[in-house]
Amino acid sequence: MLRFVQETSLSTAKILPSSFDRPIYVSLHVALSETGDMRLTTICAGVLLGIVILLRLDLSECLHMNVHPDKDAAVTVSSSLFLPLEQCSVCTVRGGENDTQTACHSSLALVPDENITLLFNCTELPQRAFAIQIHRKIDCTKDSCSPATGAAQPSLFPEFIRTLVWHLNVPEMTVLSLDFPSDRLKEMTEAEICQDGYQYAVTRTSTEGEVKTQTYCRNGLVAHLDILSNATVSLQVQNGGEVNSSIFTATAKPMKKQSRMMSVTPEPDTIVTISRDTKAKECSVCVGEGPTCNSKELVLKDAHNISVTFTCPQPQNLFSVQINRDIDCTEIACSGNIVQAESSLFPDFNRTFTWDLKVPPGLSFQLDFPSPGMRQIPPSESCPDEHTYTIITYQRTGPATIGMFCPDGTITTVQVLYKGRVSLQVPGDRKLEPLDFKVTVGPEIKMLAVVKVNLPRGVSDTNFLSANYPRGFSDNDLMRWDFMVPGMHNYTVNFLNYTAPLCRKKKVMVIYDKEGEVGIQKTLVDPQPTHRQGSFTMTMFNCETDKTKQGLSLHFRLSVMRSGHPVLCTVNLSEEEGPFLHIEKMGSDSHCEMRKDSVVQEKITVPSGTKASLSFLDCPSEDLRLTATKTIGCQSLDSCSVSGTLLTVPKIPMCLPTLLQSFTWHLNIPVYGTVDLLSPTGNLRQSLPGQECNGSVSLHIAEGDGSSIGYFCSEGIIRKVQVHSNVSVTATAKDLSLNQGPFLNVSFSDEISESIIYTVQPRMGSPALLATPNWPNGMKPYSTVSWIVNLPGHLQANLLFTNISQPKCGQGHTCIKVQTLDSPEELLSQREDEAAEDKLMVPESFYLNMSNCLPEDRHFSVLSKVTLQNTSMLLQSSILWAVGAVLLLMLLVLTVVCLVIRKKKRTMVNEASIFVRKGNIFIPGDGMFPKTRSDNESHVYASIEDTMVYGHLLREPSYVGTIQAHFQGQPVDTYRTFMPLQDGVPEITETAADHEPELVPEKDMHRPFLDPSESFMPSRPRTPINRHNSMGFMDRRMVDNELCTFKSTGDINTIRLSGADQILEPEIFIGSDGEESI
């Protein structure tokens, strides 16, 4: 590193290389030509090569030049690097070319119209280290300006950053015109920078001292500017920028006398006062056609349209407007509220809106401020929105200011004794945004004013001022503040500033009162209450003061802070992959204060992989909600886990003041993928009417856009849920730390054509409910859902649509289809505009598909019920019904035949003679014999011929002797139905196992409807017959029946077989000889 050290020689510099012990001396002579160009002298030519080499070595820069400013230019050369003088300076060289006397400065003002030699010595390049300012003045009269152009000196410091400034002075009532012939200007903001390095600025200074600046760039549309006041024009040019010798031209002309006319309409019961500032220049305000003019003040009271004329072009800078209304109060109510809507009266003037209020003596008027309240400020401050409210009270001793207020504070109510005024001040360049104050009749008070304050929860510092601050509080008067302190908070009172009066009678006191406690009396110099709890009132009493001394004034602060002890907890998720922890307050009125890393937050989120220090102050468990989220997904199906991912809840820190109530997994599917949800412990069950989920954990499944699919739990019929979109699964419980899962097994598979597919396995004896997504609300437009219903091999399903809500479709149609798994034929297909079928019998496993349209009105939702039935029982019932029908037909035929035959039998001639010498006469049915042989089958008949009912037995000679021995064994008249066996088919009896459901067969396996081993013949119905005491009765249902089986289910209609009651009258025949014979 090399540096220059100034020597006594004019053109000699000593170069001290950092790596050499001996200095190197070089001499540089610079001469300035008449045009201002720098030329190397013959002395410097010999060392030019060495200087170039030194400059390439990044040595300190030293520049020797001669300049000659114009006579009307004030040139200042100053360093912009703020370096010490020995490191960067500009030096003036006295004497001739070989003189070595110099004077160095960090900022140097050059003498106009004089040659001067400058030596720049700086560790940086001088053209970058120094800035040049060139100031010129242009004085104008009412007719012209001198000089008439904004001149520039192009050859002066062309390689430096230059700022050319022209100060233009014009008399009053004069218009200054600026024309930019070469560069048209473009308006820019102060923050914008001109890219070409040429930036203009025009600053206007009004007679009132107001300063406004507008910046411009080149290549715009503005070529002419009119200015009505003094102005300053500046042009900043970067290094190497060329400038013309004339930048602009300036002309002046007298301002034409102008006026401004406005049309205004005051509101009813409103007084408008227009007043001029006494220090302002001459201008009058006129009204009417006359007109009537006044140079100081004009009052408008009539509520009709009126023209107001000002004799100056900009009266808003000279006049202010006051708009006043009166509000009178009785002992009950007031005539209005303090309401000021957006007013069209003098919008660009400084405005003061005033309301004069008056109540009966002894009472007060009460001002209720809108929420949250107002904030008191001292007279030296202003409101941020420039809307300042002032409350004044009028006492016998004169007006007193209760205070000046801004919006957004803690003061909710002010009560003022007897009479007062409320004012709102708004500047002319601000839009009116007033607040509405409610005015009511307050209670009777015996003090100047009462201020009610509602302090916020948390840490706060609020300042308050005594009335008429800082001048002095009125003698023998008092003022009260009512403070509402939130629960579990401490307050501290600090007197920031006060002035104590010289009391002639009594003394100044401050009394603190709290409900249920004795008041505390203190003076201004006593320690004030510290770390107290509960709401309280503070009353300030003044004494009778010496008017020649300072009065009483008080400026105090009320600090509020929490009173509890925080619960601290460190949550470390740096080793956990995926979960985010969320803690939020449940109620808006909660006293709870949560902090994350010492920052108060309404909701705390601890991201995965981070660590946070949490604190909870006054936060009971019921006021907090703790949830967690985790995102699971993969980029492609090839990268997805084959075995799936189990949804489990990680361990939550025990130091948290509440329990984990829900955990949400966001499942992001890969491209062309589907998310599959299975229960690792069994099947899922959807929470539906009659099948609600009453367990400790409930799973809510929703699509990625938030559309609900449904609530699910375990122990159901849903084997799998497939969703063709991103999915969120939320596990909800009172305390998830007691049941951490796993809740579901998540895997990803190839995409499906439907929106959602359920795979279900109904159970025998328990109806299965199938509900569309988001039931009972509607499905998403154009969405589809399918159920794959697997049935056991020997069961079939009764499908019932219990609840169908159809929309009015704007585009497309809704559709419900049923189709078996192994057949393309549709068992059911219906739209919303077709007649609905609510029941369907499906013989085997099937698809149930539903699709939605774009609803125009209502929504599409369906609740279905699937009930399983045994196929063998249905077949048996069908066979029995068929056999019964055949038997009924046969019974009818036999009945007809029986009637015909019986009629014939009655007409037949039956001749019979019976004679018995000894022994018993037996007629079937006459004898009543005991029945002791229950197992005797002598009374069992395979068949009975109708025409030979016992009659053929009477004709056998051996029958009489046999029948006595036949009945000695006490036979029993038991009837047994004949049960013939079919060839090769054994008798089958039903067991409970016939009704047990079988496992679902695989789709691709063929299974016959019934195996031969499983077939059976349905049993015949057995109809019991009431016992009779005789064999003389026969059931008519067996008549003409070869097998003596029942062919009808009617009541027993007996046929008496005994002849005891039915002995026919003997027929008498008359022979040829005339004798009668039987």
Coordinates of C-alpha atoms in Angstrom, one line a residue, residues 550-919:
Q550 CA -48.4 28.7 40.2
G551 CA -51.5 26.6 40.4
L552 CA -52.1 22.9 40.9
S553 CA -51.4 20.6 38.0
L554 CA -50.8 16.8 38.0
H555 CA -49.5 14.4 35.3
F556 CA -49.6 10.8 36.5
R557 CA -49.3 7.3 35.1
L558 CA -51.2 4.2 35.9
S559 CA -49.3 1.0 35.2
V560 CA -51.0 -2.4 35.1
M561 CA -49.4 -5.8 35.0
R562 CA -50.3 -9.4 35.6
S563 CA -50.5 -10.7 39.2
G564 CA -50.1 -14.5 38.6
H565 CA -47.1 -16.7 38.0
P566 CA -46.5 -18.1 34.5
V567 CA -46.3 -21.8 33.7
L568 CA -43.1 -22.4 31.8
C569 CA -42.7 -25.2 29.2
T570 CA -40.0 -26.0 26.6
V571 CA -41.3 -27.8 23.5
N572 CA -38.5 -29.5 21.6
L573 CA -39.6 -30.8 18.2
S574 CA -36.1 -30.7 16.7
E575 CA -35.9 -34.5 16.7
E576 CA -39.5 -35.1 15.6
E577 CA -40.2 -35.4 11.9
G578 CA -43.4 -33.8 10.6
P579 CA -45.6 -32.7 13.6
F580 CA -46.6 -29.0 14.1
L581 CA -48.0 -28.0 17.5
H582 CA -50.7 -25.4 17.8
I583 CA -52.0 -23.7 21.0
E584 CA -54.8 -21.2 20.9
K585 CA -57.2 -19.5 23.3
M586 CA -60.8 -20.6 23.2
G587 CA -62.6 -17.4 24.5
S588 CA -62.1 -13.8 23.5
D589 CA -62.6 -12.7 27.2
S590 CA -60.0 -15.0 28.5
H591 CA -57.4 -13.7 31.0
C592 CA -54.9 -16.0 29.5
E593 CA -51.6 -14.6 28.3
M594 CA -49.4 -16.8 26.1
R595 CA -45.9 -16.1 25.1
K596 CA -43.6 -17.8 22.7
D597 CA -39.9 -16.9 23.2
S598 CA -41.0 -13.9 25.4
V599 CA -43.4 -12.6 22.7
V600 CA -47.1 -12.3 23.5
Q601 CA -49.2 -14.2 20.9
E602 CA -52.9 -15.0 20.6
K603 CA -52.0 -18.3 18.9
I604 CA -48.8 -20.3 19.2
T605 CA -47.4 -22.6 16.5
V606 CA -44.3 -24.6 17.1
P607 CA -43.0 -26.0 13.7
S608 CA -41.4 -29.3 13.2
G609 CA -37.7 -29.4 13.8
T610 CA -37.7 -26.4 16.1
K611 CA -37.5 -25.6 19.8
A612 CA -39.5 -23.0 21.6
S613 CA -39.8 -21.7 25.2
L614 CA -43.5 -21.2 26.1
S615 CA -45.1 -19.4 29.0
F616 CA -48.7 -19.4 30.1
L617 CA -50.0 -16.8 32.6
D618 CA -53.5 -17.2 34.0
C619 CA -54.3 -19.9 31.5
P620 CA -56.6 -22.7 32.9
S621 CA -56.9 -25.8 30.9
E622 CA -60.4 -25.2 29.7
D623 CA -59.4 -21.8 28.1
L624 CA -56.8 -23.5 25.9
R625 CA -57.0 -25.8 22.9
L626 CA -54.0 -27.9 22.0
T627 CA -53.9 -29.5 18.5
A628 CA -51.2 -31.0 16.3
T629 CA -50.7 -31.5 12.5
K630 CA -48.5 -33.7 10.4
T631 CA -48.0 -34.0 6.7
I632 CA -47.4 -37.4 5.0
G633 CA -46.9 -38.0 1.4
C634 CA -44.5 -39.1 -1.3
Q635 CA -43.5 -37.8 -4.7
S636 CA -44.3 -40.9 -6.8
L637 CA -45.8 -44.3 -6.3
D638 CA -42.4 -45.9 -6.7
S639 CA -41.1 -44.0 -3.7
C640 CA -44.1 -44.7 -1.5
S641 CA -43.9 -47.2 1.4
V642 CA -45.2 -50.7 0.3
S643 CA -46.4 -51.6 3.8
G644 CA -48.0 -48.2 4.4
T645 CA -47.7 -45.8 7.3
L646 CA -49.5 -46.1 10.6
L647 CA -51.1 -43.0 11.9
T648 CA -49.9 -42.6 15.5
V649 CA -49.7 -39.7 17.9
P650 CA -46.2 -38.8 19.2
K651 CA -45.6 -38.0 22.8
I652 CA -46.5 -34.5 23.9
P653 CA -44.6 -32.6 26.6
M654 CA -46.3 -33.1 30.0
C655 CA -45.5 -29.5 31.0
L656 CA -48.2 -28.0 28.7
P657 CA -51.1 -26.7 30.7
T658 CA -53.8 -28.5 28.6
L659 CA -54.4 -31.9 27.0
L660 CA -54.0 -32.8 23.3
Q661 CA -57.5 -32.8 21.9
S662 CA -57.0 -33.5 18.2
F663 CA -54.3 -34.6 15.8
T664 CA -54.6 -34.0 12.1
W665 CA -52.6 -35.9 9.4
H666 CA -52.5 -34.2 5.9
L667 CA -52.1 -37.0 3.3
N668 CA -50.7 -35.8 0.0
I669 CA -51.1 -38.2 -2.9
P670 CA -48.5 -38.6 -5.6
V671 CA -49.2 -37.9 -9.2
Y672 CA -51.7 -40.5 -10.7
G673 CA -52.2 -41.9 -7.2
T674 CA -54.9 -42.7 -4.6
V675 CA -54.8 -42.8 -0.9
D676 CA -56.0 -46.0 0.8
L677 CA -57.2 -46.0 4.4
L678 CA -57.5 -49.2 6.3
S679 CA -58.0 -49.9 10.0
P680 CA -55.1 -51.8 11.5
T681 CA -57.4 -53.4 14.2
G682 CA -60.4 -54.4 12.1
N683 CA -63.0 -52.7 10.0
L684 CA -64.2 -49.1 10.1
R685 CA -67.7 -47.9 10.9
Q686 CA -69.2 -44.6 9.8
S687 CA -71.1 -42.6 12.4
L688 CA -74.7 -42.6 11.1
P689 CA -78.1 -42.5 12.8
G690 CA -78.6 -45.7 14.8
Q691 CA -74.9 -46.6 14.4
E692 CA -73.2 -43.6 16.1
C693 CA -69.6 -43.7 17.2
N694 CA -69.6 -43.5 21.0
G695 CA -66.0 -44.5 21.5
S696 CA -63.3 -42.4 23.1
V697 CA -61.7 -41.5 19.7
S698 CA -63.5 -40.3 16.6
L699 CA -61.8 -40.0 13.2
H700 CA -62.9 -37.3 10.8
I701 CA -61.9 -37.8 7.2
A702 CA -62.1 -34.9 4.7
E703 CA -60.7 -34.2 1.3
G704 CA -57.9 -31.7 0.8
D705 CA -60.2 -28.8 0.0
G706 CA -62.0 -29.3 3.3
S707 CA -65.0 -31.2 2.0
S708 CA -66.1 -33.7 4.7
I709 CA -66.3 -37.4 3.9
G710 CA -67.6 -38.5 7.3
Y711 CA -66.8 -39.5 10.9
F712 CA -65.5 -43.0 11.5
C713 CA -64.6 -45.3 14.3
S714 CA -63.7 -49.0 14.7
E715 CA -65.8 -52.2 14.7
G716 CA -67.7 -51.8 11.5
I717 CA -68.1 -53.2 8.0
I718 CA -65.9 -50.9 6.0
R719 CA -62.7 -52.7 5.1
K720 CA -61.1 -50.0 3.0
V721 CA -61.7 -46.3 2.0
Q722 CA -60.0 -45.1 -1.2
V723 CA -59.9 -41.4 -2.0
H724 CA -58.7 -39.8 -5.3
S725 CA -57.4 -36.6 -3.7
N726 CA -55.4 -35.2 -0.9
V727 CA -57.0 -36.2 2.4
S728 CA -56.9 -35.0 6.0
V729 CA -57.6 -37.4 8.9
T730 CA -58.3 -35.8 12.3
A731 CA -58.4 -37.9 15.5
T732 CA -60.4 -36.2 18.2
A733 CA -60.6 -37.2 21.9
K734 CA -60.6 -35.6 25.3
D735 CA -57.0 -36.7 25.8
L736 CA -55.2 -38.3 22.9
S737 CA -52.2 -39.1 25.1
L738 CA -54.3 -42.0 26.5
N739 CA -54.8 -43.5 23.1
Q740 CA -51.9 -42.9 20.8
G741 CA -53.0 -45.3 18.0
P742 CA -52.4 -46.6 15.5
F743 CA -55.7 -45.4 14.1
L744 CA -55.3 -46.0 10.4
N745 CA -52.9 -47.6 8.0
V746 CA -52.2 -45.3 5.1
S747 CA -50.9 -46.4 1.8
F748 CA -50.9 -45.1 -1.8
S749 CA -52.0 -47.0 -4.9
D750 CA -52.8 -46.4 -8.6
E751 CA -55.4 -43.7 -9.2
I752 CA -59.1 -44.7 -9.4
S753 CA -61.8 -43.3 -11.7
E754 CA -64.2 -42.5 -8.9
S755 CA -63.8 -39.8 -6.3
I756 CA -64.3 -42.3 -3.4
I757 CA -64.6 -46.1 -3.2
Y758 CA -65.7 -48.0 -0.1
T759 CA -65.1 -51.7 0.2
V760 CA -67.6 -53.1 2.7
Q761 CA -68.5 -56.6 4.2
P762 CA -72.0 -56.6 5.6
R763 CA -72.8 -59.0 8.4
M764 CA -75.8 -61.4 8.9
G765 CA -78.3 -60.1 11.3
S766 CA -77.0 -56.5 11.4
P767 CA -78.2 -54.1 8.7
A768 CA -75.4 -52.2 7.0
L769 CA -75.9 -48.4 6.4
L770 CA -74.2 -46.8 3.4
A771 CA -74.1 -43.0 3.3
T772 CA -72.9 -40.7 0.6
P773 CA -69.9 -38.4 1.5
N774 CA -70.7 -35.5 3.8
W775 CA -74.1 -37.0 4.6
P776 CA -76.7 -35.6 5.5
N777 CA -75.3 -32.7 3.5
G778 CA -74.8 -33.1 -0.2
M779 CA -72.0 -34.5 -2.3
K780 CA -69.6 -32.2 -4.1
P781 CA -70.7 -31.3 -7.7
Y782 CA -69.7 -33.8 -10.3
S783 CA -68.3 -36.1 -7.7
T784 CA -68.7 -39.9 -7.7
V785 CA -68.8 -42.6 -5.0
S786 CA -68.8 -46.4 -5.2
W787 CA -69.4 -49.2 -2.8
I788 CA -68.0 -52.7 -3.4
V789 CA -70.4 -54.8 -1.4
N790 CA -69.0 -58.4 -0.8
L791 CA -71.6 -61.0 0.2
P792 CA -71.1 -64.5 1.6
G793 CA -71.7 -67.3 -0.9
H794 CA -75.1 -68.5 0.4
L795 CA -76.4 -65.1 1.2
Q796 CA -78.1 -62.4 -0.8
A797 CA -78.7 -58.7 -0.1
N798 CA -81.9 -56.7 0.3
L799 CA -80.9 -53.1 -0.7
L800 CA -83.2 -50.4 0.6
F801 CA -82.8 -46.7 -0.1
T802 CA -84.1 -45.2 3.2
N803 CA -83.3 -41.6 2.6
I804 CA -82.8 -40.0 -0.8
S805 CA -82.4 -36.2 -1.4
Q806 CA -82.3 -35.3 -5.1
P807 CA -81.3 -31.8 -6.4
K808 CA -82.5 -29.7 -9.2
C809 CA -79.6 -30.2 -11.7
G810 CA -78.3 -27.2 -13.6
Q811 CA -75.9 -29.4 -15.7
G812 CA -75.8 -33.2 -16.0
H813 CA -77.9 -35.6 -13.9
T814 CA -77.5 -37.6 -10.8
C815 CA -77.3 -41.4 -11.2
I816 CA -77.7 -44.4 -9.0
K817 CA -76.6 -47.8 -10.4
V818 CA -76.4 -51.3 -9.1
Q819 CA -74.4 -54.0 -10.8
T820 CA -73.1 -57.4 -9.7
L821 CA -69.4 -57.9 -9.7
D822 CA -69.3 -60.7 -12.2
S823 CA -71.9 -59.3 -14.7
P824 CA -71.9 -56.1 -16.8
E825 CA -75.7 -56.1 -16.6
E826 CA -77.1 -53.3 -14.5
L827 CA -79.8 -54.3 -12.0
L828 CA -80.7 -50.7 -11.3
S829 CA -80.1 -47.4 -13.0
Q830 CA -82.1 -44.2 -12.2
R831 CA -81.7 -40.5 -12.4
E832 CA -83.1 -37.6 -10.4
D833 CA -85.8 -37.0 -13.0
E834 CA -87.0 -40.6 -13.1
A835 CA -89.3 -42.6 -10.8
A836 CA -87.3 -43.8 -7.8
E837 CA -87.1 -47.5 -6.7
D838 CA -86.5 -47.8 -3.0
K839 CA -86.0 -51.6 -2.8
L840 CA -83.9 -54.1 -4.7
M841 CA -82.9 -57.8 -4.1
V842 CA -79.3 -58.5 -5.1
P843 CA -78.4 -62.2 -5.3
E844 CA -74.6 -61.8 -5.0
S845 CA -71.7 -59.3 -4.4
F846 CA -72.4 -56.1 -6.2
Y847 CA -71.3 -52.5 -7.0
L848 CA -73.4 -49.6 -5.8
N849 CA -72.4 -46.4 -7.8
M850 CA -73.6 -42.9 -7.4
S851 CA -72.7 -39.7 -9.2
N852 CA -73.7 -36.1 -8.7
C853 CA -74.6 -33.3 -11.2
L854 CA -74.0 -29.6 -10.9
P855 CA -76.9 -28.7 -8.5
E856 CA -78.9 -25.6 -9.2
D857 CA -81.0 -26.1 -6.1
R858 CA -81.0 -28.5 -3.1
H859 CA -78.3 -31.2 -2.9
F860 CA -77.7 -34.9 -3.6
S861 CA -77.5 -37.3 -0.6
V862 CA -78.5 -40.9 -0.2
L863 CA -78.6 -43.2 2.8
S864 CA -78.9 -46.9 1.9
K865 CA -79.4 -50.0 4.1
V866 CA -78.2 -53.5 3.1
T867 CA -79.8 -56.5 4.9
L868 CA -78.5 -60.0 4.3
Q869 CA -80.8 -63.1 3.9
N870 CA -80.1 -66.8 3.6
T871 CA -80.4 -68.2 0.1
S872 CA -81.5 -71.7 1.3
M873 CA -84.3 -70.4 3.4
L874 CA -85.6 -68.4 0.5
L875 CA -85.5 -71.5 -1.7
Q876 CA -87.3 -73.6 0.9
S877 CA -90.0 -71.0 1.3
S878 CA -90.4 -70.9 -2.5
I879 CA -90.7 -74.7 -2.7
L880 CA -93.2 -74.7 0.2
W881 CA -95.3 -72.1 -1.5
A882 CA -95.3 -74.0 -4.7
V883 CA -96.2 -77.3 -3.0
G884 CA -98.9 -75.6 -1.0
A885 CA -100.4 -74.2 -4.2
V886 CA -100.5 -77.7 -5.8
L887 CA -102.0 -79.3 -2.7
L888 CA -104.7 -76.6 -2.6
L889 CA -105.6 -77.3 -6.2
M890 CA -105.7 -81.1 -5.5
L891 CA -107.9 -80.5 -2.4
L892 CA -110.4 -78.6 -4.5
V893 CA -110.5 -81.4 -7.1
L894 CA -110.9 -84.1 -4.4
T895 CA -113.6 -82.2 -2.6
V896 CA -115.7 -82.1 -5.8
V897 CA -115.1 -85.8 -6.5
C898 CA -115.9 -86.7 -2.9
L899 CA -119.2 -84.9 -3.1
V900 CA -120.2 -86.7 -6.3
I901 CA -119.3 -90.1 -5.0
R902 CA -121.1 -89.6 -1.7
K903 CA -124.2 -88.6 -3.5
K904 CA -124.1 -91.8 -5.5
K905 CA -123.5 -93.9 -2.4
R906 CA -126.6 -92.6 -0.8
T907 CA -128.7 -93.6 -3.8
M908 CA -127.3 -97.2 -4.0
V909 CA -129.4 -100.1 -2.7
N910 CA -127.5 -101.6 0.2
E911 CA -129.1 -104.9 1.3
A912 CA -127.6 -106.5 4.4
S913 CA -128.7 -108.9 7.2
I914 CA -126.7 -109.6 10.3
F915 CA -127.7 -112.1 13.0
V916 CA -125.5 -113.1 15.9
R917 CA -126.6 -115.9 18.2
K918 CA -124.2 -115.3 21.0
G919 CA -121.3 -113.0 21.8

